[in-house]
């Protein structure tokens, strides 16, 4: 399905302790803040685990990323629901029968606080 410049794609996810455990195992990112609960019993989600939200949208549209930029604005905790909005900034056919894409994204928690923003670009396979 072709995308359009200006279109916004939304995705949301609630992170669990199991998500953090699996990502810790895969990534080796074993910082104490990812393995020891805070006073409210929550773990801090790894930044790159949070960054899987915009990359999931890219995967849904078979984007082979060339560049990704992330700005981590505040921590995300287990139990948080993060809503990610990816906006299509450029979507254009190229001579090689590929489609170039440039996006921006903004992720907010359930309290409407911005937690992550950035952009990615690449080609659609």
GROMACS .gro file of N, CA, C and O in nm:
model
  500
    1UNK      N    1   0.085  -0.117   0.000
    1UNK     CA    2   0.000   0.000   0.000
    1UNK      C    3   0.091   0.124   0.000
    1UNK      O    4   0.173   0.140   0.088
    2UNK      N    5   0.078   0.210  -0.099
    2UNK     CA    6   0.162   0.330  -0.104
    2UNK      C    7   0.131   0.427   0.009
    2UNK      O    8   0.016   0.442   0.050
    3UNK      N    9   0.235   0.489   0.054
    3UNK     CA   10   0.220   0.592   0.157
    3UNK      C   11   0.215   0.727   0.090
    3UNK      O   12   0.249   0.741  -0.027
    4UNK      N   13   0.176   0.829   0.166
    4UNK     CA   14   0.167   0.964   0.112
    4UNK      C   15   0.241   1.060   0.203
    4UNK      O   16   0.237   1.044   0.326
    5UNK      N   17   0.303   1.159   0.144
    5UNK     CA   18   0.368   1.264   0.222
    5UNK      C   19   0.263   1.330   0.311
    5UNK      O   20   0.150   1.357   0.268
    6UNK      N   21   0.297   1.347   0.437
    6UNK     CA   22   0.206   1.406   0.534
    6UNK      C   23   0.126   1.304   0.613
    6UNK      O   24   0.070   1.336   0.717
    7UNK      N   25   0.122   1.181   0.565
    7UNK     CA   26   0.049   1.074   0.634
    7UNK      C   27   0.118   1.041   0.766
    7UNK      O   28   0.241   1.044   0.777
    8UNK      N   29   0.039   1.009   0.867
    8UNK     CA   30   0.091   0.969   0.997
    8UNK      C   31   0.044   0.828   1.029
    8UNK      O   32  -0.074   0.795   1.013
    9UNK      N   33   0.138   0.745   1.074
    9UNK     CA   34   0.109   0.607   1.112
    9UNK      C   35   0.130   0.599   1.263
    9UNK      O   36   0.233   0.643   1.315
   10UNK      N   37   0.033   0.543   1.335
   10UNK     CA   38   0.041   0.530   1.480
   10UNK      C   39   0.058   0.385   1.520
   10UNK      O   40   0.000   0.296   1.458
   11UNK      N   41   0.135   0.366   1.627
   11UNK     CA   42   0.154   0.235   1.685
   11UNK      C   43   0.172   0.254   1.834
   11UNK      O   44   0.235   0.352   1.877
   12UNK      N   45   0.118   0.165   1.914
   12UNK     CA   46   0.139   0.177   2.058
   12UNK      C   47   0.171   0.042   2.118
   12UNK      O   48   0.136  -0.063   2.062
   13UNK      N   49   0.242   0.048   2.230
   13UNK     CA   50   0.285  -0.073   2.298
   13UNK      C   51   0.300  -0.045   2.446
   13UNK      O   52   0.347   0.061   2.485
   14UNK      N   53   0.260  -0.141   2.528
   14UNK     CA   54   0.283  -0.136   2.672
   14UNK      C   55   0.398  -0.230   2.703
   14UNK      O   56   0.392  -0.349   2.671
   15UNK      N   57   0.503  -0.177   2.764
   15UNK     CA   58   0.623  -0.255   2.793
   15UNK      C   59   0.609  -0.331   2.924
   15UNK      O   60   0.557  -0.279   3.022
   16UNK      N   61   0.657  -0.455   2.926
   16UNK     CA   62   0.648  -0.543   3.041
   16UNK      C   63   0.787  -0.576   3.096
   16UNK      O   64   0.888  -0.554   3.027
   17UNK      N   65   0.790  -0.631   3.215
   17UNK     CA   66   0.916  -0.679   3.273
   17UNK      C   67   0.977  -0.785   3.182
   17UNK      O   68   1.098  -0.785   3.158
   18UNK      N   69   0.896  -0.871   3.127
   18UNK     CA   70   0.947  -0.976   3.036
   18UNK      C   71   1.014  -0.915   2.913
   18UNK      O   72   1.117  -0.966   2.867
   19UNK      N   73   0.957  -0.808   2.858
   19UNK     CA   74   1.020  -0.739   2.745
   19UNK      C   75   1.162  -0.695   2.782
   19UNK      O   76   1.256  -0.714   2.704
   20UNK      N   77   1.176  -0.636   2.901
   20UNK     CA   78   1.307  -0.589   2.946
   20UNK      C   79   1.402  -0.707   2.965
   20UNK      O   80   1.519  -0.701   2.925
   21UNK      N   81   1.353  -0.814   3.025
   21UNK     CA   82   1.436  -0.932   3.046
   21UNK      C   83   1.487  -0.989   2.914
   21UNK      O   84   1.606  -1.019   2.900
   22UNK      N   85   1.399  -1.002   2.816
   22UNK     CA   86   1.439  -1.056   2.686
   22UNK      C   87   1.538  -0.963   2.616
   22UNK      O   88   1.637  -1.009   2.559
   23UNK      N   89   1.510  -0.833   2.619
   23UNK     CA   90   1.600  -0.739   2.552
   23UNK      C   91   1.735  -0.735   2.623
   23UNK      O   92   1.840  -0.725   2.557
   24UNK      N   93   1.735  -0.745   2.755
   24UNK     CA   94   1.861  -0.750   2.830
   24UNK      C   95   1.943  -0.871   2.786
   24UNK      O   96   2.064  -0.860   2.762
   25UNK      N   97   1.876  -0.985   2.773
   25UNK     CA   98   1.945  -1.106   2.730
   25UNK      C   99   2.001  -1.092   2.589
   25UNK      O  100   2.115  -1.130   2.563
   26UNK      N  101   1.923  -1.037   2.498
   26UNK     CA  102   1.967  -1.023   2.359
   26UNK      C  103   2.075  -0.916   2.341
   26UNK      O  104   2.170  -0.935   2.266
   27UNK      N  105   2.059  -0.804   2.408
   27UNK     CA  106   2.148  -0.690   2.386
   27UNK      C  107   2.271  -0.689   2.476
   27UNK      O  108   2.372  -0.628   2.444
   28UNK      N  109   2.259  -0.754   2.593
   28UNK     CA  110   2.368  -0.746   2.691
   28UNK      C  111   2.366  -0.617   2.769
   28UNK      O  112   2.456  -0.592   2.850
   29UNK      N  113   2.265  -0.533   2.748
   29UNK     CA  114   2.253  -0.406   2.821
   29UNK      C  115   2.195  -0.437   2.958
   29UNK      O  116   2.075  -0.443   2.977
   30UNK      N  117   2.284  -0.461   3.054
   30UNK     CA  118   2.246  -0.506   3.187
   30UNK      C  119   2.264  -0.398   3.293
   30UNK      O  120   2.294  -0.429   3.409
   31UNK      N  121   2.246  -0.273   3.255
   31UNK     CA  122   2.257  -0.165   3.353
   31UNK      C  123   2.167  -0.192   3.472
   31UNK      O  124   2.058  -0.246   3.458
   32UNK      N  125   2.213  -0.152   3.589
   32UNK     CA  126   2.139  -0.179   3.713
   32UNK      C  127   1.996  -0.124   3.707
   32UNK      O  128   1.904  -0.183   3.763
   33UNK      N  129   1.977  -0.013   3.636
   33UNK     CA  130   1.843   0.047   3.625
   33UNK      C  131   1.750  -0.038   3.539
   33UNK      O  132   1.629  -0.020   3.542
   34UNK      N  133   1.807  -0.133   3.462
   34UNK     CA  134   1.726  -0.225   3.382
   34UNK      C  135   1.699  -0.356   3.454
   34UNK      O  136   1.616  -0.435   3.408
   35UNK      N  137   1.770  -0.380   3.565
   35UNK     CA  138   1.758  -0.509   3.634
   35UNK      C  139   1.709  -0.498   3.778
   35UNK      O  140   1.669  -0.598   3.837
   36UNK      N  141   1.712  -0.375   3.833
   36UNK     CA  142   1.669  -0.354   3.972
   36UNK      C  143   1.549  -0.260   3.972
   36UNK      O  144   1.560  -0.146   3.926
   37UNK      N  145   1.435  -0.305   4.023
   37UNK     CA  146   1.316  -0.220   4.025
   37UNK      C  147   1.336  -0.093   4.110
   37UNK      O  148   1.410  -0.095   4.208
   38UNK      N  149   1.268   0.015   4.069
   38UNK     CA  150   1.269   0.137   4.148
   38UNK      C  151   1.173   0.122   4.266
   38UNK      O  152   1.116   0.015   4.289
   39UNK      N  153   1.154   0.230   4.342
   39UNK     CA  154   1.069   0.226   4.462
   39UNK      C  155   0.923   0.194   4.430
   39UNK      O  156   0.847   0.155   4.518
   40UNK      N  157   0.885   0.209   4.302
   40UNK     CA  158   0.748   0.174   4.261
   40UNK      C  159   0.741   0.037   4.195
   40UNK      O  160   0.637  -0.002   4.142
   41UNK      N  161   0.853  -0.037   4.196
   41UNK     CA  162   0.856  -0.171   4.141
   41UNK      C  163   0.874  -0.177   3.990
   41UNK      O  164   0.856  -0.283   3.929
   42UNK      N  165   0.912  -0.065   3.928
   42UNK     CA  166   0.926  -0.059   3.783
   42UNK      C  167   1.073  -0.071   3.743
   42UNK      O  168   1.162  -0.028   3.816
   43UNK      N  169   1.095  -0.123   3.623
   43UNK     CA  170   1.227  -0.121   3.561
   43UNK      C  171   1.230  -0.012   3.456
   43UNK      O  172   1.127   0.018   3.393
   44UNK      N  173   1.346   0.045   3.434
   44UNK     CA  174   1.365   0.140   3.324
   44UNK      C  175   1.386   0.059   3.196
   44UNK      O  176   1.469  -0.033   3.193
   45UNK      N  177   1.311   0.091   3.092
   45UNK     CA  178   1.323   0.026   2.962
   45UNK      C  179   1.451   0.075   2.894
   45UNK      O  180   1.481   0.195   2.896
   46UNK      N  181   1.525  -0.015   2.831
   46UNK     CA  182   1.641   0.027   2.753
   46UNK      C  183   1.595   0.122   2.642
   46UNK      O  184   1.491   0.103   2.581
   47UNK      N  185   1.676   0.225   2.618
   47UNK     CA  186   1.641   0.322   2.514
   47UNK      C  187   1.619   0.256   2.379
   47UNK      O  188   1.524   0.290   2.308
   48UNK      N  189   1.706   0.163   2.344
   48UNK     CA  190   1.690   0.099   2.213
   48UNK      C  191   1.569   0.006   2.208
   48UNK      O  192   1.516  -0.018   2.100
   49UNK      N  193   1.523  -0.042   2.322
   49UNK     CA  194   1.397  -0.117   2.323
   49UNK      C  195   1.281  -0.022   2.293
   49UNK      O  196   1.192  -0.054   2.214
   50UNK      N  197   1.285   0.096   2.353
   50UNK     CA  198   1.183   0.198   2.320
   50UNK      C  199   1.189   0.232   2.172
   50UNK      O  200   1.085   0.251   2.107
   51UNK      N  201   1.309   0.236   2.116
   51UNK     CA  202   1.328   0.272   1.975
   51UNK      C  203   1.275   0.166   1.880
   51UNK      O  204   1.268   0.191   1.759
   52UNK      N  205   1.233   0.051   1.932
   52UNK     CA  206   1.174  -0.049   1.843
   52UNK      C  207   1.036  -0.007   1.793
   52UNK      O  208   0.986  -0.065   1.696
   53UNK      N  209   0.975   0.093   1.856
   53UNK     CA  210   0.843   0.136   1.810
   53UNK      C  211   0.850   0.197   1.670
   53UNK      O  212   0.779   0.151   1.580
   54UNK      N  213   0.932   0.299   1.647
   54UNK     CA  214   0.937   0.351   1.509
   54UNK      C  215   0.997   0.250   1.411
   54UNK      O  216   0.956   0.247   1.295
   55UNK      N  217   1.089   0.166   1.455
   55UNK     CA  218   1.144   0.068   1.362
   55UNK      C  219   1.041  -0.039   1.326
   55UNK      O  220   1.045  -0.095   1.217
   56UNK      N  221   0.946  -0.066   1.416
   56UNK     CA  222   0.838  -0.160   1.385
   56UNK      C  223   0.753  -0.106   1.271
   56UNK      O  224   0.717  -0.179   1.179
   57UNK      N  225   0.725   0.023   1.274
   57UNK     CA  226   0.648   0.084   1.165
   57UNK      C  227   0.727   0.073   1.034
   57UNK      O  228   0.671   0.037   0.930
   58UNK      N  229   0.858   0.098   1.040
   58UNK     CA  230   0.942   0.080   0.921
   58UNK      C  231   0.935  -0.062   0.869
   58UNK      O  232   0.926  -0.086   0.749
   59UNK      N  233   0.939  -0.158   0.961
   59UNK     CA  234   0.930  -0.299   0.922
   59UNK      C  235   0.798  -0.335   0.858
   59UNK      O  236   0.792  -0.416   0.766
   60UNK      N  237   0.691  -0.273   0.906
   60UNK     CA  238   0.559  -0.300   0.849
   60UNK      C  239   0.552  -0.262   0.701
   60UNK      O  240   0.470  -0.316   0.626
   61UNK      N  241   0.636  -0.165   0.660
   61UNK     CA  242   0.634  -0.116   0.522
   61UNK      C  243   0.761  -0.155   0.446
   61UNK      O  244   0.791  -0.097   0.343
   62UNK      N  245   0.835  -0.254   0.499
   62UNK     CA  246   0.956  -0.307   0.434
   62UNK      C  247   1.058  -0.199   0.404
   62UNK      O  248   1.117  -0.195   0.296
   63UNK      N  249   1.079  -0.111   0.500
   63UNK     CA  250   1.181  -0.006   0.484
   63UNK      C  251   1.317  -0.063   0.520
   63UNK      O  252   1.335  -0.119   0.629
   64UNK      N  253   1.411  -0.052   0.427
   64UNK     CA  254   1.551  -0.082   0.459
   64UNK      C  255   1.613   0.051   0.499
   64UNK      O  256   1.631   0.141   0.416
   65UNK      N  257   1.638   0.064   0.629
   65UNK     CA  258   1.685   0.192   0.682
   65UNK      C  259   1.828   0.220   0.639
   65UNK      O  260   1.912   0.130   0.631
   66UNK      N  261   1.854   0.347   0.612
   66UNK     CA  262   1.990   0.394   0.584
   66UNK      C  263   2.041   0.481   0.699
   66UNK      O  264   2.158   0.480   0.730
   67UNK      N  265   1.951   0.557   0.757
   67UNK     CA  266   1.986   0.645   0.869
   67UNK      C  267   1.875   0.640   0.973
   67UNK      O  268   1.757   0.636   0.938
   68UNK      N  269   1.916   0.645   1.100
   68UNK     CA  270   1.821   0.654   1.211
   68UNK      C  271   1.880   0.749   1.314
   68UNK      O  272   1.997   0.736   1.349
   69UNK      N  273   1.798   0.842   1.360
   69UNK     CA  274   1.840   0.935   1.464
   69UNK      C  275   1.737   0.931   1.577
   69UNK      O  276   1.618   0.942   1.552
   70UNK      N  277   1.788   0.915   1.698
   70UNK     CA  278   1.702   0.905   1.815
   70UNK      C  279   1.744   1.010   1.917
   70UNK      O  280   1.864   1.028   1.943
   71UNK      N  281   1.646   1.077   1.976
   71UNK     CA  282   1.670   1.166   2.089
   71UNK      C  283   1.582   1.116   2.204
   71UNK      O  284   1.460   1.124   2.198
   72UNK      N  285   1.648   1.063   2.306
   72UNK     CA  286   1.578   1.007   2.420
   72UNK      C  287   1.551   1.120   2.519
   72UNK      O  288   1.644   1.180   2.572
   73UNK      N  289   1.423   1.149   2.543
   73UNK     CA  290   1.384   1.268   2.617
   73UNK      C  291   1.356   1.243   2.765
   73UNK      O  292   1.376   1.332   2.847
   74UNK      N  293   1.306   1.125   2.798
   74UNK     CA  294   1.281   1.091   2.939
   74UNK      C  295   1.269   0.939   2.948
   74UNK      O  296   1.244   0.873   2.849
   75UNK      N  297   1.288   0.886   3.068
   75UNK     CA  298   1.283   0.739   3.083
   75UNK      C  299   1.145   0.682   3.055
   75UNK      O  300   1.043   0.747   3.074
   76UNK      N  301   1.147   0.557   3.011
   76UNK     CA  302   1.026   0.478   2.994
   76UNK      C  303   1.037   0.362   3.093
   76UNK      O  304   1.143   0.303   3.108
   77UNK      N  305   0.926   0.331   3.158
   77UNK     CA  306   0.925   0.228   3.262
   77UNK      C  307   0.833   0.114   3.224
   77UNK      O  308   0.740   0.131   3.144
   78UNK      N  309   0.857  -0.003   3.285
   78UNK     CA  310   0.764  -0.114   3.265
   78UNK      C  311   0.626  -0.068   3.308
   78UNK      O  312   0.611   0.007   3.404
   79UNK      N  313   0.526  -0.109   3.232
   79UNK     CA  314   0.389  -0.067   3.258
   79UNK      C  315   0.348   0.055   3.178
   79UNK      O  316   0.229   0.084   3.166
   80UNK      N  317   0.445   0.130   3.126
   80UNK     CA  318   0.413   0.248   3.044
   80UNK      C  319   0.361   0.204   2.908
   80UNK      O  320   0.410   0.107   2.849
   81UNK      N  321   0.261   0.275   2.859
   81UNK     CA  322   0.213   0.257   2.723
   81UNK      C  323   0.268   0.372   2.642
   81UNK      O  324   0.244   0.489   2.675
   82UNK      N  325   0.340   0.339   2.536
   82UNK     CA  326   0.404   0.440   2.451
   82UNK      C  327   0.332   0.442   2.318
   82UNK      O  328   0.312   0.338   2.254
   83UNK      N  329   0.292   0.561   2.278
   83UNK     CA  330   0.225   0.582   2.149
   83UNK      C  331   0.327   0.648   2.057
   83UNK      O  332   0.382   0.753   2.090
   84UNK      N  333   0.352   0.586   1.944
   84UNK     CA  334   0.450   0.636   1.848
   84UNK      C  335   0.377   0.680   1.722
   84UNK      O  336   0.298   0.605   1.665
   85UNK      N  337   0.404   0.803   1.679
   85UNK     CA  338   0.349   0.855   1.555
   85UNK      C  339   0.464   0.881   1.458
   85UNK      O  340   0.554   0.958   1.488
   86UNK      N  341   0.458   0.813   1.345
   86UNK     CA  342   0.558   0.827   1.240
   86UNK      C  343   0.495   0.907   1.127
   86UNK      O  344   0.390   0.867   1.074
   87UNK      N  345   0.557   1.018   1.091
   87UNK     CA  346   0.505   1.103   0.984
   87UNK      C  347   0.593   1.089   0.860
   87UNK      O  348   0.715   1.098   0.867
   88UNK      N  349   0.529   1.068   0.745
   88UNK     CA  350   0.599   1.056   0.618
   88UNK      C  351   0.633   1.197   0.568
   88UNK      O  352   0.544   1.277   0.540
   89UNK      N  353   0.763   1.225   0.558
   89UNK     CA  354   0.810   1.356   0.512
   89UNK      C  355   0.844   1.354   0.363
   89UNK      O  356   0.829   1.454   0.294
   90UNK      N  357   0.892   1.239   0.314
   90UNK     CA  358   0.925   1.224   0.172
   90UNK      C  359   0.893   1.081   0.132
   90UNK      O  360   0.921   0.987   0.207
   91UNK      N  361   0.834   1.066   0.016
   91UNK     CA  362   0.800   0.935  -0.038
   91UNK      C  363   0.804   0.950  -0.188
   91UNK      O  364   0.714   1.010  -0.248
   92UNK      N  365   0.912   0.900  -0.249
   92UNK     CA  366   0.930   0.930  -0.390
   92UNK      C  367   0.997   0.814  -0.463
   92UNK      O  368   1.096   0.758  -0.416
   93UNK      N  369   0.940   0.780  -0.578
   93UNK     CA  370   0.996   0.674  -0.663
   93UNK      C  371   1.132   0.718  -0.715
   93UNK      O  372   1.153   0.834  -0.749
   94UNK      N  373   1.224   0.621  -0.724
   94UNK     CA  374   1.356   0.647  -0.777
   94UNK      C  375   1.375   0.573  -0.909
   94UNK      O  376   1.295   0.485  -0.943
   95UNK      N  377   1.483   0.605  -0.979
   95UNK     CA  378   1.509   0.541  -1.109
   95UNK      C  379   1.531   0.391  -1.097
   95UNK      O  380   1.501   0.317  -1.189
   96UNK      N  381   1.583   0.345  -0.985
   96UNK     CA  382   1.615   0.203  -0.968
   96UNK      C  383   1.493   0.120  -0.925
   96UNK      O  384   1.508   0.009  -0.876
   97UNK      N  385   1.375   0.174  -0.943
   97UNK     CA  386   1.250   0.108  -0.909
   97UNK      C  387   1.233   0.087  -0.757
   97UNK      O  388   1.159   0.000  -0.715
   98UNK      N  389   1.303   0.164  -0.681
   98UNK     CA  390   1.286   0.166  -0.535
   98UNK      C  391   1.212   0.294  -0.500
   98UNK      O  392   1.199   0.385  -0.581
   99UNK      N  393   1.167   0.302  -0.376
   99UNK     CA  394   1.101   0.421  -0.327
   99UNK      C  395   1.178   0.474  -0.208
   99UNK      O  396   1.199   0.402  -0.111
  100UNK      N  397   1.223   0.598  -0.217
  100UNK     CA  398   1.293   0.663  -0.106
  100UNK      C  399   1.189   0.712  -0.006
  100UNK      O  400   1.082   0.759  -0.043
  101UNK      N  401   1.224   0.699   0.122
  101UNK     CA  402   1.133   0.744   0.226
  101UNK      C  403   1.213   0.817   0.333
  101UNK      O  404   1.324   0.775   0.368
  102UNK      N  405   1.157   0.926   0.381
  102UNK     CA  406   1.212   0.998   0.496
  102UNK      C  407   1.096   1.021   0.592
  102UNK      O  408   0.988   1.062   0.550
  103UNK      N  409   1.120   0.992   0.720
  103UNK     CA  410   1.015   1.008   0.820
  103UNK      C  411   1.067   1.085   0.940
  103UNK      O  412   1.188   1.093   0.963
  104UNK      N  413   0.974   1.137   1.016
  104UNK     CA  414   1.003   1.186   1.151
  104UNK      C  415   0.910   1.110   1.244
  104UNK      O  416   0.807   1.057   1.201
  105UNK      N  417   0.948   1.101   1.371
  105UNK     CA  418   0.860   1.031   1.465
  105UNK      C  419   0.866   1.097   1.601
  105UNK      O  420   0.962   1.164   1.636
  106UNK      N  421   0.757   1.078   1.675
  106UNK     CA  422   0.746   1.127   1.811
  106UNK      C  423   0.674   1.021   1.892
  106UNK      O  424   0.569   0.971   1.852
  107UNK      N  425   0.733   0.985   2.006
  107UNK     CA  426   0.674   0.886   2.096
  107UNK      C  427   0.640   0.953   2.228
  107UNK      O  428   0.722   1.025   2.284
  108UNK      N  429   0.518   0.928   2.275
  108UNK     CA  430   0.471   0.984   2.402
  108UNK      C  431   0.422   0.872   2.491
  108UNK      O  432   0.372   0.771   2.442
  109UNK      N  433   0.431   0.894   2.623
  109UNK     CA  434   0.377   0.796   2.716
  109UNK      C  435   0.228   0.821   2.739
  109UNK      O  436   0.170   0.913   2.680
  110UNK      N  437   0.170   0.739   2.822
  110UNK     CA  438   0.025   0.746   2.848
  110UNK      C  439  -0.016   0.879   2.912
  110UNK      O  440  -0.134   0.912   2.914
  111UNK      N  441   0.081   0.953   2.963
  111UNK     CA  442   0.053   1.084   3.023
  111UNK      C  443   0.081   1.199   2.925
  111UNK      O  444   0.090   1.314   2.968
  112UNK      N  445   0.096   1.166   2.796
  112UNK     CA  446   0.122   1.265   2.691
  112UNK      C  447   0.260   1.332   2.703
  112UNK      O  448   0.283   1.436   2.643
  113UNK      N  449   0.350   1.271   2.779
  113UNK     CA  450   0.486   1.323   2.793
  113UNK      C  451   0.571   1.265   2.682
  113UNK      O  452   0.572   1.143   2.659
  114UNK      N  453   0.647   1.351   2.612
  114UNK     CA  454   0.734   1.305   2.506
  114UNK      C  455   0.850   1.226   2.565
  114UNK      O  456   0.915   1.272   2.660
  115UNK      N  457   0.875   1.107   2.510
  115UNK     CA  458   0.983   1.023   2.560
  115UNK      C  459   1.092   0.999   2.456
  115UNK      O  460   1.207   0.971   2.491
  116UNK      N  461   1.058   1.009   2.328
  116UNK     CA  462   1.153   0.980   2.221
  116UNK      C  463   1.110   1.053   2.095
  116UNK      O  464   0.991   1.057   2.064
  117UNK      N  465   1.207   1.110   2.026
  117UNK     CA  466   1.177   1.169   1.895
  117UNK      C  467   1.297   1.146   1.804
  117UNK      O  468   1.406   1.114   1.851
  118UNK      N  469   1.273   1.160   1.676
  118UNK     CA  470   1.382   1.141   1.582
  118UNK      C  471   1.333   1.128   1.440
  118UNK      O  472   1.223   1.174   1.406
  119UNK      N  473   1.413   1.061   1.359
  119UNK     CA  474   1.380   1.041   1.218
  119UNK      C  475   1.451   0.918   1.167
  119UNK      O  476   1.547   0.871   1.228
  120UNK      N  477   1.401   0.865   1.058
  120UNK     CA  478   1.473   0.761   0.985
  120UNK      C  479   1.445   0.777   0.836
  120UNK      O  480   1.345   0.834   0.795
  121UNK      N  481   1.541   0.731   0.759
  121UNK     CA  482   1.526   0.735   0.613
  121UNK      C  483   1.580   0.605   0.554
  121UNK      O  484   1.658   0.534   0.619
  122UNK      N  485   1.538   0.578   0.435
  122UNK     CA  486   1.583   0.458   0.367
  122UNK      C  487   1.508   0.437   0.238
  122UNK      O  488   1.459   0.534   0.178
  123UNK      N  489   1.499   0.312   0.198
  123UNK     CA  490   1.426   0.278   0.077
  123UNK      C  491   1.328   0.167   0.110
  123UNK      O  492   1.351   0.085   0.199
  124UNK      N  493   1.219   0.166   0.037
  124UNK     CA  494   1.121   0.058   0.050
  124UNK      C  495   1.157  -0.050  -0.047
  124UNK      O  496   1.178  -0.025  -0.166
  125UNK      N  497   1.167  -0.171   0.005
  125UNK     CA  498   1.205  -0.286  -0.080
  125UNK      C  499   1.090  -0.334  -0.164
  125UNK      O  500   0.976  -0.314  -0.134
   0.00000   0.00000   0.00000
